[in-house]
Amino acid sequence: MLDWFSTLAAGSELPMDAASELQERGFIVLPGAVPSERMERLADAYTAAVASATDEDTRIGSTSTRVSDFVNRGAAFDDLYVFPPLLEACCHVIGRPFKLSSLHARTLRPHTSAQELHVDVQRDSADWPLLGFILMIDEFRPDNGATRFVPGSHRWPGNPEGTMSDLRAEHDQQVLACGRAGSLLVFNGSAWHGHTENTSSGPRRSLQGAFIPRDGRAATDFAARMQPETRARLGQLARHVLAL
Ligand SMILES: O=C(O)CCC(=O)C(=O)O
């Protein structure tokens, strides 16, 4: 059997400066992960997939609408979770064999408040370390809810809830992860983060997911949900990443 982890870890698709920034600051933005000429089609596919999802797969929260399982919503989304720089980032952050835990759409609606600063996983969980990623379907800007991060916080022993009295308040070290549509935000799930206020009149659309250690418990059971048409087009690497 192929040793996928060693093969991926030996790759050189993630520039060295990006790898060290991810290690030091806990997040990076990779511009042009999806070339601008492909973004209109991808955004159209996103809108169609969100519109046709069942109520069961759709969660309407206070700021965002989420639709689960973008592994099974069309070929337009296939490249994202096997994007080589993303898988190399997993090797750096997770450090051992990993799998996809979730891949969902998140539309942050216009005129919504900031999310609480949080981490995605507790250190004593089987799902730690977690590597999160967000593909910007729309540009992420200061006025439309760009994700904020507290650089270096993935190395701190505490969590925001143990440290801050108002988790929605600005943190004095926070920075915004802005980028053009098609940029890929990659982050260590222990970094303190959350979306900011969307004061604009437009939605901020994104595809978001997470990778976890292979022996962790995936948020989505991709094996159980696998559609025959998806299975038919999956390559070996995708099958491995989905733990099929
Ligand atoms: O949408 C964002 O900018 C961040 C989302 C996030 O942190 C989460 O859903 O846990």
mmCIF file of C-alpha atoms and ligand atoms in Angstrom:
data_model
loop_
_atom_site.group_PDB
_atom_site.id
_atom_site.type_symbol
_atom_site.label_atom_id
_atom_site.label_comp_id
_atom_site.label_asym_id
_atom_site.label_seq_id
_atom_site.Cartn_x
_atom_site.Cartn_y
_atom_site.Cartn_z
ATOM 1 C CA MET A 1 0.000 0.000 0.000
ATOM 2 C CA LEU A 2 1.215 3.506 -0.807
ATOM 3 C CA ASP A 3 2.439 5.531 2.165
ATOM 4 C CA TRP A 4 0.313 8.586 1.365
ATOM 5 C CA PHE A 5 1.497 10.645 4.287
ATOM 6 C CA SER A 6 5.200 10.349 3.402
ATOM 7 C CA THR A 7 4.475 11.003 -0.272
ATOM 8 C CA LEU A 8 2.453 14.134 0.509
ATOM 9 C CA ALA A 9 4.869 15.343 3.181
ATOM 10 C CA ALA A 10 7.751 15.105 0.691
ATOM 11 C CA GLY A 11 5.967 17.433 -1.726
ATOM 12 C CA SER A 12 6.976 21.002 -2.430
ATOM 13 C CA GLU A 13 3.680 22.601 -3.474
ATOM 14 C CA LEU A 14 3.390 24.671 -0.310
ATOM 15 C CA PRO A 15 6.044 27.415 -0.494
ATOM 16 C CA MET A 16 8.489 27.278 2.430
ATOM 17 C CA ASP A 17 7.639 30.795 3.596
ATOM 18 C CA ALA A 18 3.944 29.849 3.695
ATOM 19 C CA ALA A 19 4.749 26.710 5.706
ATOM 20 C CA SER A 20 6.741 28.703 8.269
ATOM 21 C CA GLU A 21 4.058 31.416 8.459
ATOM 22 C CA LEU A 22 1.463 28.731 9.162
ATOM 23 C CA GLN A 23 3.680 27.336 11.876
ATOM 24 C CA GLU A 24 4.442 30.738 13.438
ATOM 25 C CA ARG A 25 1.187 32.667 13.024
ATOM 26 C CA GLY A 26 -1.276 29.795 12.771
ATOM 27 C CA PHE A 27 -2.845 30.840 9.473
ATOM 28 C CA ILE A 28 -2.008 31.760 5.879
ATOM 29 C CA VAL A 29 -3.895 33.054 2.855
ATOM 30 C CA LEU A 30 -2.951 31.423 -0.455
ATOM 31 C CA PRO A 31 -4.069 33.762 -3.262
ATOM 32 C CA GLY A 32 -5.223 32.304 -6.580
ATOM 33 C CA ALA A 33 -5.904 28.773 -5.285
ATOM 34 C CA VAL A 34 -8.758 28.881 -7.779
ATOM 35 C CA PRO A 35 -7.751 31.003 -10.793
ATOM 36 C CA SER A 36 -9.955 34.072 -11.308
ATOM 37 C CA GLU A 37 -11.221 32.802 -14.690
ATOM 38 C CA ARG A 38 -12.775 29.768 -12.945
ATOM 39 C CA MET A 39 -14.431 31.687 -10.129
ATOM 40 C CA GLU A 40 -17.644 32.687 -11.878
ATOM 41 C CA ARG A 41 -18.462 29.052 -12.689
ATOM 42 C CA LEU A 42 -17.552 27.937 -9.192
ATOM 43 C CA ALA A 43 -19.699 30.663 -7.628
ATOM 44 C CA ASP A 44 -22.612 29.647 -9.871
ATOM 45 C CA ALA A 45 -22.148 25.990 -8.865
ATOM 46 C CA TYR A 46 -22.080 27.060 -5.187
ATOM 47 C CA THR A 47 -25.320 29.018 -5.519
ATOM 48 C CA ALA A 48 -27.051 26.151 -7.341
ATOM 49 C CA ALA A 49 -25.844 23.561 -4.812
ATOM 50 C CA VAL A 50 -26.956 25.650 -1.827
ATOM 51 C CA ALA A 51 -30.345 26.304 -3.436
ATOM 52 C CA SER A 52 -30.990 22.614 -4.131
ATOM 53 C CA ALA A 53 -29.876 21.238 -0.723
ATOM 54 C CA THR A 54 -32.490 19.587 1.466
ATOM 55 C CA ASP A 55 -33.628 21.154 4.739
ATOM 56 C CA GLU A 56 -31.886 18.300 6.522
ATOM 57 C CA ASP A 57 -28.518 19.355 5.094
ATOM 58 C CA THR A 58 -29.095 23.082 5.638
ATOM 59 C CA ARG A 59 -28.558 24.910 8.904
ATOM 60 C CA ILE A 60 -29.719 28.482 9.231
ATOM 61 C CA GLY A 61 -27.853 30.068 12.143
ATOM 62 C CA SER A 62 -27.966 33.583 13.535
ATOM 63 C CA THR A 63 -25.395 34.942 11.070
ATOM 64 C CA SER A 64 -24.839 32.221 8.483
ATOM 65 C CA THR A 65 -26.485 29.610 6.331
ATOM 66 C CA ARG A 66 -24.541 26.353 6.186
ATOM 67 C CA VAL A 67 -24.986 23.452 3.803
ATOM 68 C CA SER A 68 -23.105 20.239 4.567
ATOM 69 C CA ASP A 69 -21.257 17.699 2.420
ATOM 70 C CA PHE A 70 -19.784 19.459 -0.611
ATOM 71 C CA VAL A 71 -18.054 16.192 -1.515
ATOM 72 C CA ASN A 72 -21.399 15.046 -2.938
ATOM 73 C CA ARG A 73 -22.607 18.263 -4.602
ATOM 74 C CA GLY A 74 -20.870 18.069 -7.955
ATOM 75 C CA ALA A 75 -17.551 17.794 -9.733
ATOM 76 C CA ALA A 76 -17.000 21.561 -9.445
ATOM 77 C CA PHE A 77 -15.899 21.027 -5.816
ATOM 78 C CA ASP A 78 -13.718 17.935 -6.290
ATOM 79 C CA ASP A 79 -10.360 19.693 -6.617
ATOM 80 C CA LEU A 80 -10.593 21.616 -3.367
ATOM 81 C CA TYR A 81 -10.028 18.841 -0.844
ATOM 82 C CA VAL A 82 -7.119 17.309 -2.777
ATOM 83 C CA PHE A 83 -5.421 20.655 -3.531
ATOM 84 C CA PRO A 84 -1.715 19.731 -3.070
ATOM 85 C CA PRO A 85 -0.647 22.794 -0.987
ATOM 86 C CA LEU A 86 -3.590 22.144 1.336
ATOM 87 C CA LEU A 87 -2.630 18.486 1.838
ATOM 88 C CA GLU A 88 0.978 19.514 2.472
ATOM 89 C CA ALA A 89 -0.252 21.996 5.080
ATOM 90 C CA CYS A 90 -2.050 19.061 6.745
ATOM 91 C CA CYS A 91 1.242 17.168 6.930
ATOM 92 C CA HIS A 92 2.846 20.161 8.690
ATOM 93 C CA VAL A 93 0.030 20.829 11.168
ATOM 94 C CA ILE A 94 -1.359 17.348 11.842
ATOM 95 C CA GLY A 95 1.980 15.557 11.508
ATOM 96 C CA ARG A 96 0.498 12.114 10.960
ATOM 97 C CA PRO A 97 -1.996 10.412 8.621
ATOM 98 C CA PHE A 98 -5.179 12.462 8.309
ATOM 99 C CA LYS A 99 -8.600 12.545 6.643
ATOM 100 C CA LEU A 100 -11.253 15.034 5.637
ATOM 101 C CA SER A 101 -13.716 15.672 8.451
ATOM 102 C CA SER A 102 -16.085 18.187 6.842
ATOM 103 C CA LEU A 103 -16.648 20.281 3.723
ATOM 104 C CA HIS A 104 -19.557 22.697 3.761
ATOM 105 C CA ALA A 105 -20.809 25.972 2.337
ATOM 106 C CA ARG A 106 -21.085 28.910 4.670
ATOM 107 C CA THR A 107 -22.849 32.040 3.511
ATOM 108 C CA LEU A 108 -22.451 34.863 5.989
ATOM 109 C CA ARG A 109 -25.544 36.977 5.475
ATOM 110 C CA PRO A 110 -25.474 40.788 5.097
ATOM 111 C CA HIS A 111 -25.770 42.977 8.216
ATOM 112 C CA THR A 112 -24.748 40.314 10.721
ATOM 113 C CA SER A 113 -22.699 40.575 13.889
ATOM 114 C CA ALA A 114 -19.226 39.200 14.624
ATOM 115 C CA GLN A 115 -18.774 35.596 15.695
ATOM 116 C CA GLU A 116 -17.239 34.790 19.054
ATOM 117 C CA LEU A 117 -13.508 34.151 19.017
ATOM 118 C CA HIS A 118 -13.042 30.412 19.370
ATOM 119 C CA VAL A 119 -10.848 27.413 18.605
ATOM 120 C CA ASP A 120 -12.183 24.535 16.522
ATOM 121 C CA VAL A 121 -10.934 21.687 18.661
ATOM 122 C CA GLN A 122 -9.815 21.050 22.230
ATOM 123 C CA ARG A 123 -6.298 19.750 22.735
ATOM 124 C CA ASP A 124 -7.420 16.601 24.525
ATOM 125 C CA SER A 125 -9.682 15.580 21.613
ATOM 126 C CA ALA A 126 -8.904 12.690 19.230
ATOM 127 C CA ASP A 127 -9.557 15.261 16.464
ATOM 128 C CA TRP A 128 -6.562 17.404 17.479
ATOM 129 C CA PRO A 129 -4.574 18.784 15.742
ATOM 130 C CA LEU A 130 -7.129 20.065 13.225
ATOM 131 C CA LEU A 131 -6.340 21.876 9.997
ATOM 132 C CA GLY A 132 -9.106 24.210 8.844
ATOM 133 C CA PHE A 133 -9.526 25.799 5.433
ATOM 134 C CA ILE A 134 -11.810 28.391 3.876
ATOM 135 C CA LEU A 135 -12.068 28.991 0.141
ATOM 136 C CA MET A 136 -13.289 32.517 -0.520
ATOM 137 C CA ILE A 137 -16.094 32.379 -3.045
ATOM 138 C CA ASP A 138 -16.515 36.122 -2.565
ATOM 139 C CA GLU A 139 -13.675 38.444 -1.705
ATOM 140 C CA PHE A 140 -13.092 38.632 2.079
ATOM 141 C CA ARG A 141 -12.959 42.298 3.101
ATOM 142 C CA PRO A 142 -12.987 44.257 6.364
ATOM 143 C CA ASP A 143 -16.620 45.283 5.697
ATOM 144 C CA ASN A 144 -18.072 41.884 4.753
ATOM 145 C CA GLY A 145 -16.971 39.715 7.658
ATOM 146 C CA ALA A 146 -13.396 38.641 6.836
ATOM 147 C CA THR A 147 -12.173 36.057 9.347
ATOM 148 C CA ARG A 148 -10.105 37.476 12.212
ATOM 149 C CA PHE A 149 -7.188 35.616 13.785
ATOM 150 C CA VAL A 150 -5.009 36.192 16.806
ATOM 151 C CA PRO A 151 -1.566 35.324 15.378
ATOM 152 C CA GLY A 152 0.421 32.811 17.419
ATOM 153 C CA SER A 153 -2.556 31.921 19.641
ATOM 154 C CA HIS A 154 -2.432 28.270 18.515
ATOM 155 C CA ARG A 155 0.580 27.959 20.819
ATOM 156 C CA TRP A 156 -1.089 29.466 23.845
ATOM 157 C CA PRO A 157 -2.210 27.066 26.555
ATOM 158 C CA GLY A 158 -5.618 28.731 27.108
ATOM 159 C CA ASN A 159 -8.719 29.247 25.000
ATOM 160 C CA PRO A 160 -10.577 32.526 24.363
ATOM 161 C CA GLU A 161 -13.425 31.608 26.714
ATOM 162 C CA GLY A 162 -10.992 31.224 29.598
ATOM 163 C CA THR A 163 -9.329 34.544 28.867
ATOM 164 C CA MET A 164 -11.807 37.072 27.444
ATOM 165 C CA SER A 165 -14.962 38.381 29.085
ATOM 166 C CA ASP A 166 -16.573 39.381 25.759
ATOM 167 C CA LEU A 167 -15.745 36.901 23.011
ATOM 168 C CA ARG A 168 -17.255 39.156 20.326
ATOM 169 C CA ALA A 169 -15.085 42.118 21.314
ATOM 170 C CA GLU A 170 -12.017 43.041 19.293
ATOM 171 C CA HIS A 171 -8.827 41.412 20.509
ATOM 172 C CA ASP A 172 -5.912 43.859 20.596
ATOM 173 C CA GLN A 173 -3.705 41.463 18.593
ATOM 174 C CA GLN A 174 -6.279 40.358 16.032
ATOM 175 C CA VAL A 175 -5.656 40.652 12.298
ATOM 176 C CA LEU A 176 -8.029 40.132 9.392
ATOM 177 C CA ALA A 177 -7.481 37.410 6.791
ATOM 178 C CA CYS A 178 -8.609 39.257 3.658
ATOM 179 C CA GLY A 179 -8.259 38.043 0.093
ATOM 180 C CA ARG A 180 -9.715 38.049 -3.373
ATOM 181 C CA ALA A 181 -12.267 35.494 -4.454
ATOM 182 C CA GLY A 182 -10.434 32.214 -5.103
ATOM 183 C CA SER A 183 -8.009 32.690 -2.194
ATOM 184 C CA LEU A 184 -7.626 29.820 0.236
ATOM 185 C CA LEU A 185 -7.329 30.517 3.940
ATOM 186 C CA VAL A 186 -5.546 27.671 5.737
ATOM 187 C CA PHE A 187 -5.311 27.611 9.511
ATOM 188 C CA ASN A 188 -4.426 25.649 12.579
ATOM 189 C CA GLY A 189 -7.722 24.863 14.327
ATOM 190 C CA SER A 190 -6.178 25.847 17.667
ATOM 191 C CA ALA A 191 -5.656 29.435 16.478
ATOM 192 C CA TRP A 192 -8.214 31.834 17.971
ATOM 193 C CA HIS A 193 -10.464 32.978 15.171
ATOM 194 C CA GLY A 194 -13.982 33.877 14.036
ATOM 195 C CA HIS A 195 -15.753 35.846 11.332
ATOM 196 C CA THR A 196 -16.148 39.573 11.856
ATOM 197 C CA GLU A 197 -19.230 41.727 11.371
ATOM 198 C CA ASN A 198 -20.693 41.813 7.887
ATOM 199 C CA THR A 199 -21.748 45.451 7.603
ATOM 200 C CA SER A 200 -22.048 45.244 3.814
ATOM 201 C CA SER A 201 -25.242 44.708 1.868
ATOM 202 C CA GLY A 202 -23.949 41.502 0.248
ATOM 203 C CA PRO A 203 -23.420 37.931 1.423
ATOM 204 C CA ARG A 204 -19.902 36.587 2.065
ATOM 205 C CA ARG A 205 -19.869 33.109 0.555
ATOM 206 C CA SER A 206 -17.249 30.461 1.331
ATOM 207 C CA LEU A 207 -16.493 26.753 1.247
ATOM 208 C CA GLN A 208 -15.106 25.597 4.558
ATOM 209 C CA GLY A 209 -13.668 22.345 5.757
ATOM 210 C CA ALA A 210 -11.382 20.594 8.192
ATOM 211 C CA PHE A 211 -8.899 17.743 8.235
ATOM 212 C CA ILE A 212 -8.272 15.735 11.383
ATOM 213 C CA PRO A 213 -6.027 12.798 12.380
ATOM 214 C CA ARG A 214 -7.107 9.598 10.678
ATOM 215 C CA ASP A 215 -8.201 7.987 13.926
ATOM 216 C CA GLY A 216 -10.393 10.980 14.853
ATOM 217 C CA ARG A 217 -14.171 11.134 14.395
ATOM 218 C CA ALA A 218 -15.149 12.945 11.172
ATOM 219 C CA ALA A 219 -17.987 15.481 11.406
ATOM 220 C CA THR A 220 -19.461 14.064 8.181
ATOM 221 C CA ASP A 221 -19.610 10.342 7.510
ATOM 222 C CA PHE A 222 -18.536 10.549 3.864
ATOM 223 C CA ALA A 223 -18.603 6.762 3.413
ATOM 224 C CA ALA A 224 -22.248 6.619 4.462
ATOM 225 C CA ARG A 225 -23.272 9.604 2.323
ATOM 226 C CA MET A 226 -21.270 8.669 -0.793
ATOM 227 C CA GLN A 227 -23.347 8.969 -3.961
ATOM 228 C CA PRO A 228 -22.577 6.550 -6.841
ATOM 229 C CA GLU A 229 -21.838 9.435 -9.248
ATOM 230 C CA THR A 230 -19.328 10.906 -6.775
ATOM 231 C CA ARG A 231 -17.685 7.546 -6.160
ATOM 232 C CA ALA A 232 -17.321 7.005 -9.920
ATOM 233 C CA ARG A 233 -15.206 10.105 -10.396
ATOM 234 C CA LEU A 234 -12.984 9.864 -7.284
ATOM 235 C CA GLY A 235 -9.296 9.221 -7.829
ATOM 236 C CA GLN A 236 -7.110 7.195 -5.475
ATOM 237 C CA LEU A 237 -5.952 10.250 -3.555
ATOM 238 C CA ALA A 238 -9.509 11.491 -3.002
ATOM 239 C CA ARG A 239 -10.580 8.061 -1.775
ATOM 240 C CA HIS A 240 -7.682 8.049 0.623
ATOM 241 C CA VAL A 241 -8.401 11.552 1.927
ATOM 242 C CA LEU A 242 -12.055 10.608 2.439
ATOM 243 C CA ALA A 243 -10.982 7.424 4.255
ATOM 244 C CA LEU A 244 -13.138 5.258 1.957
HETATM 245 O O1 LIG B 1 -16.644 31.964 8.468
HETATM 246 C C1 LIG B 1 -15.624 32.330 9.057
HETATM 247 O O2 LIG B 1 -14.980 33.332 8.731
HETATM 248 C C2 LIG B 1 -15.122 31.528 10.228
HETATM 249 C C3 LIG B 1 -15.985 30.345 10.530
HETATM 250 C C4 LIG B 1 -15.593 29.634 11.754
HETATM 251 O O3 LIG B 1 -14.675 29.959 12.417
HETATM 252 C C5 LIG B 1 -16.375 28.479 12.209
HETATM 253 O O4 LIG B 1 -17.412 28.156 11.615
HETATM 254 O O5 LIG B 1 -15.972 27.843 13.197
#
